[in-house]
Coordinates of C-alpha atoms in Angstrom, one line a residue:
Chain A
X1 CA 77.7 82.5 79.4
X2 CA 76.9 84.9 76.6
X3 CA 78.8 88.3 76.2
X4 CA 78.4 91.6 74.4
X5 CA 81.0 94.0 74.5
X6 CA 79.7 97.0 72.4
X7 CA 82.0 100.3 71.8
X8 CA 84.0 99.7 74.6
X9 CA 86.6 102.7 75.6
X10 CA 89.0 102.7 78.0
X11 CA 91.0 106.0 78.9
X12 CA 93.6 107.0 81.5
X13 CA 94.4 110.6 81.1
X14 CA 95.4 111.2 77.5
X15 CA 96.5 107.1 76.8
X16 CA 93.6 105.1 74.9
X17 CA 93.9 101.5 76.1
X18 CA 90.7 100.2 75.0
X19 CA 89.3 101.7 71.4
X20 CA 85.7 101.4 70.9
X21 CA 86.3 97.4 70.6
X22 CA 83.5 95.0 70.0
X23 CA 82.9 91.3 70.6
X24 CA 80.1 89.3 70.8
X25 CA 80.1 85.4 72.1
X26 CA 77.5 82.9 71.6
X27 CA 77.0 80.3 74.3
X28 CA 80.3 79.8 75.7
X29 CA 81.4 78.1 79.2
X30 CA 85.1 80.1 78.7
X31 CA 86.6 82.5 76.9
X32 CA 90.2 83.2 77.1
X33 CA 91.6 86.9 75.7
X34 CA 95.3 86.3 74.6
X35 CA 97.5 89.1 72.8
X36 CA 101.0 91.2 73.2
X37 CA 101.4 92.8 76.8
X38 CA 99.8 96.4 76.8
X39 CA 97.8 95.5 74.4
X40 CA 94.4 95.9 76.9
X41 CA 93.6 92.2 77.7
X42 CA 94.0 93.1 81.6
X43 CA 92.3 96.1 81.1
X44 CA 89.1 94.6 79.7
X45 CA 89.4 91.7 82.1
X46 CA 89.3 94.4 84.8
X47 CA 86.1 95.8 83.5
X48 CA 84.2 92.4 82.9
X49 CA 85.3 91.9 86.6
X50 CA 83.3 95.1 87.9
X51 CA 86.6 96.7 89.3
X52 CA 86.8 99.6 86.7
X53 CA 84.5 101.9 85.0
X54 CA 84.7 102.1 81.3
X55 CA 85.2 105.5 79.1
X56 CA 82.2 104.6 77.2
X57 CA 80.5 102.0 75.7
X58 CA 78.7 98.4 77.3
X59 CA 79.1 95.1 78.6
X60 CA 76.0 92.6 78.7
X61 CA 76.6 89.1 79.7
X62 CA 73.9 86.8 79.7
X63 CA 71.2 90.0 78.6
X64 CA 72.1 92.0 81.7
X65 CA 74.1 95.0 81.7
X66 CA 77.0 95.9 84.0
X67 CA 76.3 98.6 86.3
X68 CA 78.0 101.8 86.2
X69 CA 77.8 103.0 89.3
X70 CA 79.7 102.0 92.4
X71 CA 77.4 100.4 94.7
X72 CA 76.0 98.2 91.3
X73 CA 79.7 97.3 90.6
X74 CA 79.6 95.7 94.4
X75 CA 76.6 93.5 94.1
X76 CA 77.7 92.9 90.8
X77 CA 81.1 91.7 92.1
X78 CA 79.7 89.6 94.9
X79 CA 78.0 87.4 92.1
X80 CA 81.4 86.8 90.1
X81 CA 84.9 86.0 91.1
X82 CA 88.3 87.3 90.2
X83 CA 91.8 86.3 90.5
X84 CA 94.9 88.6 89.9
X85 CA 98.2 87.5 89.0
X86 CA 100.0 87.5 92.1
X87 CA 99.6 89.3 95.7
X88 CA 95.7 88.4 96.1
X89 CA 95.3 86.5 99.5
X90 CA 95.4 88.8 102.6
X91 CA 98.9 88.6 104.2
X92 CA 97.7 89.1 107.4
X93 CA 95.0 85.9 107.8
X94 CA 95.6 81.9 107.2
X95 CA 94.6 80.6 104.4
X96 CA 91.3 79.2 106.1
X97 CA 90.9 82.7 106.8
X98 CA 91.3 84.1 103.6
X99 CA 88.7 81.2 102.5
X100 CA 86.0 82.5 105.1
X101 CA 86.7 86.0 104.8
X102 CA 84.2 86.4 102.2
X103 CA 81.5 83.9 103.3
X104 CA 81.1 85.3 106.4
X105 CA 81.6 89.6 105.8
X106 CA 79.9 89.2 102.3
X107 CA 77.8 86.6 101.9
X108 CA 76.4 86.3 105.7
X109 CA 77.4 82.9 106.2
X110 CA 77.4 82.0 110.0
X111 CA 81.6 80.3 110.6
X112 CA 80.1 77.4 111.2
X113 CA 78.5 77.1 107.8
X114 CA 81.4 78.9 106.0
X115 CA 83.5 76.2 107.7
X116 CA 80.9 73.6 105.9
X117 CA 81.5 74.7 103.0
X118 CA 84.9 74.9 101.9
X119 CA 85.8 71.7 103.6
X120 CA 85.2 69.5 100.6
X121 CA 86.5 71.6 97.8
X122 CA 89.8 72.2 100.1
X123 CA 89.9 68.0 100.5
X124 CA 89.1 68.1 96.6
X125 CA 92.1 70.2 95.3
X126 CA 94.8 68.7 98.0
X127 CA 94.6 71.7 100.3
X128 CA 93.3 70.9 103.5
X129 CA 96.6 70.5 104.8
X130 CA 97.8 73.7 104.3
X131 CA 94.7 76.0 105.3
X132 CA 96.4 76.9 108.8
X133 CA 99.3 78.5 107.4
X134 CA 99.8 82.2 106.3
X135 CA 100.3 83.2 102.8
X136 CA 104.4 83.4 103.3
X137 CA 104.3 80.2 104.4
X138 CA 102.6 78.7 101.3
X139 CA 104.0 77.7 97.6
X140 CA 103.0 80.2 95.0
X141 CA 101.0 77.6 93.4
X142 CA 99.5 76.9 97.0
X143 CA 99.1 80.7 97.4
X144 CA 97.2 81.0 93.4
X145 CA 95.1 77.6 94.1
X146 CA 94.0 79.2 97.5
X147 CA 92.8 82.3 95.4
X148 CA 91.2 80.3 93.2
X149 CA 89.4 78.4 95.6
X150 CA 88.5 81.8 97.6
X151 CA 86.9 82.9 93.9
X152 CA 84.9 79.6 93.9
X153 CA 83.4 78.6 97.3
X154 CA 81.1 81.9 97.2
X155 CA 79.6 80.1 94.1
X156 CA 79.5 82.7 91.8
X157 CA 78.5 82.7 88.4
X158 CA 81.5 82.7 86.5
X159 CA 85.2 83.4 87.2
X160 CA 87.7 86.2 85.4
X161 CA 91.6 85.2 85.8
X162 CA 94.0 87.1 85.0
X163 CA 97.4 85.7 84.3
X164 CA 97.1 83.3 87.2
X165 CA 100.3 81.7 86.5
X166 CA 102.6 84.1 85.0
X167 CA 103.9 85.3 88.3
X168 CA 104.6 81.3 89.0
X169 CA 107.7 78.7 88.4
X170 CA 107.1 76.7 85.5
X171 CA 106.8 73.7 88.0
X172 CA 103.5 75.5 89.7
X173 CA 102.3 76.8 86.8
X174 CA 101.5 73.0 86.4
X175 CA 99.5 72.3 89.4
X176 CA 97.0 75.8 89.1
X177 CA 96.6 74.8 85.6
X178 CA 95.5 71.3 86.5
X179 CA 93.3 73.0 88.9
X180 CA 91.9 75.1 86.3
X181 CA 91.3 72.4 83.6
X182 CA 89.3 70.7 86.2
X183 CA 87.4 73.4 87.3
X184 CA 86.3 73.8 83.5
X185 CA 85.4 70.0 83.1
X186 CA 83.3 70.7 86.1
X187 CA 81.3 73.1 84.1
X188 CA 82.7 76.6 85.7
X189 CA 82.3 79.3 83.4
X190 CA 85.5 82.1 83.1
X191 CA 87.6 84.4 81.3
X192 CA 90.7 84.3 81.4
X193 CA 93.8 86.1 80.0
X194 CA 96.9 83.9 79.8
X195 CA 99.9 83.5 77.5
X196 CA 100.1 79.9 77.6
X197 CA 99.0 79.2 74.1
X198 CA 98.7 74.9 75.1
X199 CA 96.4 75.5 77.5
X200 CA 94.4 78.4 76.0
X201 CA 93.7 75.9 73.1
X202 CA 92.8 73.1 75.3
X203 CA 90.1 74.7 77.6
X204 CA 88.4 77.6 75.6
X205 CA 85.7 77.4 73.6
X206 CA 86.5 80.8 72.3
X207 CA 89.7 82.9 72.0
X208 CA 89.7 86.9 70.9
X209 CA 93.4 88.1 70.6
X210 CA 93.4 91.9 71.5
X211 CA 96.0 94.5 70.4
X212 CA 96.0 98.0 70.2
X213 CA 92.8 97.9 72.4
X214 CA 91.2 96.3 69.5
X215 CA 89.8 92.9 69.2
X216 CA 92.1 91.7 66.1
X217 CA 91.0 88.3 66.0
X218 CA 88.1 86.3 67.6
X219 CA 86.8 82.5 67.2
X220 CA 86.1 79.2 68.4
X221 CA 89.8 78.0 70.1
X222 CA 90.0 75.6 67.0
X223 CA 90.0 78.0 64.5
X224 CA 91.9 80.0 65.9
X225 CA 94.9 77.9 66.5
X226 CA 94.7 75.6 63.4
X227 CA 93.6 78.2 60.2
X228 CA 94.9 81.7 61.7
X229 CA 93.4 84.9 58.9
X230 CA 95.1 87.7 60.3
X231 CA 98.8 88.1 60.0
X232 CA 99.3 89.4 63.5
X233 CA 97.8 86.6 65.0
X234 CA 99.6 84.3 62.8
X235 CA 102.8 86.2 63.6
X236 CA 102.2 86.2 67.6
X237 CA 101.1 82.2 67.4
X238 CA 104.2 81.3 65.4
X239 CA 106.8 83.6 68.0
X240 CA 104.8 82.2 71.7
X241 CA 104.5 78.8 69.9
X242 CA 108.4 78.3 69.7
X243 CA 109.5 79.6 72.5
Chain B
X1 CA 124.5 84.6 127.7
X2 CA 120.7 84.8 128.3
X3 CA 118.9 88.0 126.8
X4 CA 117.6 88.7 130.5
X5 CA 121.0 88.4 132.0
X6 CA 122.3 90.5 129.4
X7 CA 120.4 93.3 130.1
X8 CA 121.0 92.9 134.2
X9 CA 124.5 93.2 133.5
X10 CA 124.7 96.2 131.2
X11 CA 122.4 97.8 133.4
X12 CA 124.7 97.3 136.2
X13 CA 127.6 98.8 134.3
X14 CA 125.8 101.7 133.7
X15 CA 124.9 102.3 137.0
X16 CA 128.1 101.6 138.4
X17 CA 129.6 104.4 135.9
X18 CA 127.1 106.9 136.7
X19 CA 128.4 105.6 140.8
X20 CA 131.7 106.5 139.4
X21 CA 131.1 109.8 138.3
X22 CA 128.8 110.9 141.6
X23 CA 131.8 109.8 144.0
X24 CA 134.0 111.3 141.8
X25 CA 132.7 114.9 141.7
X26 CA 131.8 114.1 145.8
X27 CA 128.2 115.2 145.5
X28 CA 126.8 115.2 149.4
X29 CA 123.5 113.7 149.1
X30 CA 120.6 115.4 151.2
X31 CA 117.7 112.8 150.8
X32 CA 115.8 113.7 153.7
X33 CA 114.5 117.0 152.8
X34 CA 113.4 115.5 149.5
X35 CA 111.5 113.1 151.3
X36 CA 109.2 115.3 153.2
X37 CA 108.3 116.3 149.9
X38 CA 107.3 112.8 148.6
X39 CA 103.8 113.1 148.8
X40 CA 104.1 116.0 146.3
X41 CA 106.2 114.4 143.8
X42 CA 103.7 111.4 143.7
X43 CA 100.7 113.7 143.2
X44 CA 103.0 115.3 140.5
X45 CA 103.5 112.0 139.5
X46 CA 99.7 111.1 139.3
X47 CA 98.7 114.0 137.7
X48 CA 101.4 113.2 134.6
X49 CA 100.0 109.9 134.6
X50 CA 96.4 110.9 134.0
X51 CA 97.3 113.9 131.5
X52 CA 99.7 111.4 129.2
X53 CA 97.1 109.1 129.0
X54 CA 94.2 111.7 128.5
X55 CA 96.5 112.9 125.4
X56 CA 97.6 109.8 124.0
X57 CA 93.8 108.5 123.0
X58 CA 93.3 112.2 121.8
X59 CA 96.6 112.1 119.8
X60 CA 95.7 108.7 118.8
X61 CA 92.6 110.0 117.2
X62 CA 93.4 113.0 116.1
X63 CA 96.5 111.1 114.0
X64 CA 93.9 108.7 112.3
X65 CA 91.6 111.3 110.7
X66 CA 94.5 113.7 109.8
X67 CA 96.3 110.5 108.0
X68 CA 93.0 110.0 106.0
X69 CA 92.9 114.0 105.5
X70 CA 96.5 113.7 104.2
X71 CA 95.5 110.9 101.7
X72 CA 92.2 112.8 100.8
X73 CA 91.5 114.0 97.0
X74 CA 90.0 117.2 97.8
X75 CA 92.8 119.5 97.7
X76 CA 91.5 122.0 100.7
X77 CA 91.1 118.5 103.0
X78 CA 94.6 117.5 102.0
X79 CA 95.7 121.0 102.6
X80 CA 94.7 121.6 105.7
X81 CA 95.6 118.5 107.1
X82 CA 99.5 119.1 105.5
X83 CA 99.7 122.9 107.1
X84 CA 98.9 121.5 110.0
X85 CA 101.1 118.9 110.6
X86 CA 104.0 120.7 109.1
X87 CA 103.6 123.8 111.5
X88 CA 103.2 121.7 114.6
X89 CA 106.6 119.8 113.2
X90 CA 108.6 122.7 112.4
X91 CA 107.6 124.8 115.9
X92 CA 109.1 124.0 119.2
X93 CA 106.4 122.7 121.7
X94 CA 107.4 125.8 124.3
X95 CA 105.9 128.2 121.4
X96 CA 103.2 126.2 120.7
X97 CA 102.1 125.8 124.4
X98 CA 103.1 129.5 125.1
X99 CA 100.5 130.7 122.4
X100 CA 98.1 127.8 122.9
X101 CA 97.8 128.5 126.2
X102 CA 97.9 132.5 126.8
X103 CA 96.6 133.5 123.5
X104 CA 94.2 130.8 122.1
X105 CA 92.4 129.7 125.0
X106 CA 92.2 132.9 126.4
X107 CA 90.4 134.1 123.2
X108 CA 88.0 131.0 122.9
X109 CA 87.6 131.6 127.2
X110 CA 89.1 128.4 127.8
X111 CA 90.5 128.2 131.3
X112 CA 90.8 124.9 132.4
X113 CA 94.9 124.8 132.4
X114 CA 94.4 121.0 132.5
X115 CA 92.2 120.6 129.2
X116 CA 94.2 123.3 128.0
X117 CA 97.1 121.2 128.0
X118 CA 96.3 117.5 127.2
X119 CA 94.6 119.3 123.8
X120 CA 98.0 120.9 123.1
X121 CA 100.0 117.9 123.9
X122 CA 97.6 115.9 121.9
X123 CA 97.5 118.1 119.0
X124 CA 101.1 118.5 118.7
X125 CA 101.7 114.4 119.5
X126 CA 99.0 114.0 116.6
X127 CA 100.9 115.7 114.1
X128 CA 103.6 113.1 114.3
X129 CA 101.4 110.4 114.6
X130 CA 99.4 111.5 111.6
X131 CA 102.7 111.0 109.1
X132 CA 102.9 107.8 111.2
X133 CA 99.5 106.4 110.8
X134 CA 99.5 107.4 106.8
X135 CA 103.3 105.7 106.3
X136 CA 101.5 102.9 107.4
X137 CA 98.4 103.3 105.2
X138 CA 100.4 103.7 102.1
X139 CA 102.4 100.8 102.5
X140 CA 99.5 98.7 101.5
X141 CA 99.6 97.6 98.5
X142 CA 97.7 98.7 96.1
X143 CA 96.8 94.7 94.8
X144 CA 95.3 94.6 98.5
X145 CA 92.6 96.4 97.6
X146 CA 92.1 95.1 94.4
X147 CA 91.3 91.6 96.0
X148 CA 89.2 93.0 98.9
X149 CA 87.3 95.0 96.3
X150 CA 87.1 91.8 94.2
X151 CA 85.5 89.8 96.9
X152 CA 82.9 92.5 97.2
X153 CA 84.0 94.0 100.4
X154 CA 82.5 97.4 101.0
X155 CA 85.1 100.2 101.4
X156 CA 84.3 100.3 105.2
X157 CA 84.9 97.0 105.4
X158 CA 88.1 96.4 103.7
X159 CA 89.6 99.4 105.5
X160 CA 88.4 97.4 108.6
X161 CA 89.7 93.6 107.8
X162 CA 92.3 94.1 105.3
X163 CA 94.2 97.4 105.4
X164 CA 93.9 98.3 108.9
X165 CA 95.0 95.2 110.4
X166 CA 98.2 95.1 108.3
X167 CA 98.8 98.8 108.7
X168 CA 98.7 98.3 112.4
X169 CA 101.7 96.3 112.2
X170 CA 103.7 98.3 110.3
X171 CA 103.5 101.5 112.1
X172 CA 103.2 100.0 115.8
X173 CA 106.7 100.3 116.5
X174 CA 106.9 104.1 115.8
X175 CA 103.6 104.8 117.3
X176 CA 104.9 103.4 120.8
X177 CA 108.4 105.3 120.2
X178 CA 105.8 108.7 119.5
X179 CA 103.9 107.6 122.6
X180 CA 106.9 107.3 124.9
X181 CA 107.9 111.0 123.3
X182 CA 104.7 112.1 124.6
X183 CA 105.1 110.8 128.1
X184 CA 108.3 113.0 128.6
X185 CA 106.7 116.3 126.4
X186 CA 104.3 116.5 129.0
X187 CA 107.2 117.8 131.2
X188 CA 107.0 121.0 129.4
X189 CA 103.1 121.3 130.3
X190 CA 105.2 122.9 134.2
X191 CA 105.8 125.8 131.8
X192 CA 102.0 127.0 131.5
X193 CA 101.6 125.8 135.7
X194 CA 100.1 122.3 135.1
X195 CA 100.8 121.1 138.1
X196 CA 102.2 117.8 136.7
X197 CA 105.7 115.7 137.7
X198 CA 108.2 117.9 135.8
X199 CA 106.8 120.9 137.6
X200 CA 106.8 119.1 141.0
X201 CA 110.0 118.6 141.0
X202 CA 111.3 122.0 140.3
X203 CA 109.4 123.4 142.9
X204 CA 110.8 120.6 145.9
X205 CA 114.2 121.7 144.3
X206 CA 113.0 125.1 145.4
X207 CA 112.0 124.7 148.6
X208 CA 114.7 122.2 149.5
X209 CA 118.1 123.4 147.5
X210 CA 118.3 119.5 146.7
X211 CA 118.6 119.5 143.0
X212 CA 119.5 115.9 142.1
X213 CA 117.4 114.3 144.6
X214 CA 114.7 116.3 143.2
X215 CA 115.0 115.4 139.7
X216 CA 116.5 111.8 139.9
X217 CA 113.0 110.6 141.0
X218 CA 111.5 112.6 138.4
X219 CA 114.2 110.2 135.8
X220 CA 113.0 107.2 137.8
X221 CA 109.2 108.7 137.4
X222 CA 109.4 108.6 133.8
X223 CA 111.2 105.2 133.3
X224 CA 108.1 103.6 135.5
X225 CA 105.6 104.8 132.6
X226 CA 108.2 104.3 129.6
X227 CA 109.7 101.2 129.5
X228 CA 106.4 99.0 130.1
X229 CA 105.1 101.3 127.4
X230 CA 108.3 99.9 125.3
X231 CA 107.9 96.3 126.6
X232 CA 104.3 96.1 125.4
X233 CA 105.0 97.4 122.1
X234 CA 107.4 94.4 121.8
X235 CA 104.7 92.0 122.6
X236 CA 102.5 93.3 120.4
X237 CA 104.9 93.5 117.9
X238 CA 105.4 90.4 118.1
X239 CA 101.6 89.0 118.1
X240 CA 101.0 90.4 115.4
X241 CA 103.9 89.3 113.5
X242 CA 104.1 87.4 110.1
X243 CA 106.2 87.8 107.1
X244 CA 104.7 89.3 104.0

């Protein structure tokens, strides 16, 4: 994927979350936005996603702009996927459920066929077993790998995660990690905003660190880690680095 | 002790004090007069039967859209919807049927007293089910719609399979308590001469001087429609259970 972010501004009431900030990408399979809390990484993400409306400014990936208006934002949604960090599978349906849900009310998918398709990615990630159970009955890791596997069976064209594990025990974080790192290997595209700094290194190709609404810092995952410029970055590496 | 057999036996003990307390005050039971009258009582019966459920789908439906109202941006919507609802709350039903009845209908030229009154009923059932039904509704989360939004369901449709669905849960207790309110409100439909249960029973107690037998089968009436109201409720309840 290949992104654009031009004069991007982001405004609730009188707060300025995102301030005219600019980033460009060449051709990157993921990009992963790290930076202080509040400083408008989940804000952006939100936007790339289709689920808010910018202030001002634009967003091309791959040479087509996002729509601005709500029935756009839909379609445009239906061709992308999105994970939150906690609370995203439906309470109310089994997992299996929460797998079809989309396949057959969005994407016109007889049952039958929906059924088809998620069988071997479930057999894939170790989750077949646990499709008949309701969300309280599953692990959080469970609960985050089902999301992520809701995100992926509709095939879209790239995934945005947003802190997928920081709502998890460091044992689960683990697992929808692994998950992750695999899905990447198998050539899915995302972004994603995390704050674990190990795995941000190991599966971007390119990492912008945003603060103040700003894009501070932004380069390929490398350079960014090993020959930090900017003090803040440099500062926020060394304090999330040894803890 | 088995739940079942736990209920026989406080029902027994309640029956068996409210025994006590009829031998006790030596009340001479005249059923017989009562009984020429039965025919009445279950046409009263009938007719309470018919105008509950007539007001519960109305109530139903009038408590959905005032919920949404109550939610709405539009301040006049919102406002409308809350003046509503807090009048019908605040008022006693007598007043509200009183005026309903002799003042409003008269002045639209409705005269149908049985229309007349399962709109009343409804309207003032559908207040309470209106703070009910949006209770319910704001109790989802917020994240909920997020993720329905995020698969690219349309707003139709994740009002449909996500937010209804887990609101219908929440609120189903209270709504079959509201319900079961209703039921007995209706009573008070005798005061604008529906000729419903309540009103049957005042008048056999007229014509026959036998005021408990009158109004005993009018408890017993009431109980027949209520408590498998209550009983369903638990069964749903519990169909559509699952922790969150």
């Amino acid at each position: 994927m290949n992104l654009r972010i031009t004069d991007l501004t982001q405004r609730f009431d009188s707060t300025t979350v995102l301030d005219r900030l600019e980033l460009s990408t060449g051709e990157i399979g993921a990009l992963v936005l790290v930076g202080p809390s509040g400083g408008g990484k989940s804000t952006l993400l939100r936007i790339l996603a289709g689920l808010d409306v910018p202030t001002a400014g634009s967003v091309v990936f791959d040479g087509a702009a996002l729509p601005r208006d709500e029935p756009g934002l839909r379609r445009y949604r239906r061709t992308v996927g999105t994970v939150f960090q906690a609370y995203n599978l439906f309470p109310h349906l089994t997992a299996m459920d929460n797998l079809l849900l989309p396949l057959v009310h969005v994407h016109g998918l007889t049952r039958e066929a929906a059924l088809e398709r998620v069988r071997g990615p479930l057999e894939r990630f170790g989750l077949a077993e646990h499709v008949h159970k309701r969300p309280a009955e599953l692990s959080g890791g469970q609960k985050q790998r089902i999301a992520i596997l809701r995100a992926l069976v509709v095939q879209p064209s790239r995934l945005f995660l947003d802190e997928p594990t920081s709502a998890l025990d460091p044992e689960m974080r683990g697992e929808v990690l692994d998950m992750i790192r695999e899905l990447r290997e198998a050539g899915t595209q995302f972004v994603l905003v995390t704050h674990e700094m190990g795995f941000a290194r190991h599966v971007a190709d390119d990492v912008a660190f945003i603060a103040d609404g700003h894009v501070v810092a932004h380069g390929a995952a490398a350079d960014f880690f090993d020959r930090p410029t900017d003090p803040r970055v440099r500062g926020f590496l060394e304090r999330t680095l040894s803890a | 002790m088995p739940r079942w057999l736990a209920h026989v036996v406080v029902l027994l003990v309640v029956a068996a004090a409210i025994a006590a307390a009829f031998l006790r005050v030596g009340y001479a039971w005249n059923w017989s007069a009562v009984w020429e009258y039965r025919g009445k009582l279950l046409q009263g019966w009938l007719v309470t039967v018919v105008l509950s459920l007539a007001a519960l789908v109305a109530s139903t439906a009038i408590g959905c859209v005032t919920a949404f109202m109550l939610r709405s941006k539009r301040p006049l919507v919102e406002a409308a919807a809350r003046v509503y609802v807090e009048l019908i709350r605040g008022t006693p039903l007598l007043v509200q049927l009183l005026i309903g009845f002799y003042v409003v209908a008269t002045a639209v030229g409705l005269e149908n007293r049985f229309v007349v009154g399962v709109l009343l009923l409804a309207l003032f059932s559908g207040a309470y089910m209106a703070e009910i039904f949006r209770g319910g509704l704001d109790a989802i989360p917020k994240t909920q719609l997020d993720s329905a939004r995020a698969i690219g369901l349309t707003p139709w449709q994740s009002l449909r399979l996500v937010v209804l669905p887990q609101a219908v849960r929440i609120v189903l207790p209270s709504i079959a308590g509201q319900l079961v309110s209703l039921i007995k409100d209706s009573s008070l439909l005798s005061v604008i001469a529906i000729s419903e249960f309540t009103l049957a029973a005042q008048e056999v107690n007229s014509f026959t001087y036998s005021t408990l037998e009158s109004y005993l089968p009018l408890a017993a009436g009431y109980l027949l429609l209520t408590l498998p109201l209550s009983a369903l409720s638990r069964w749903l309840e519990h169909r559509f259970r699952y922790e969150t």
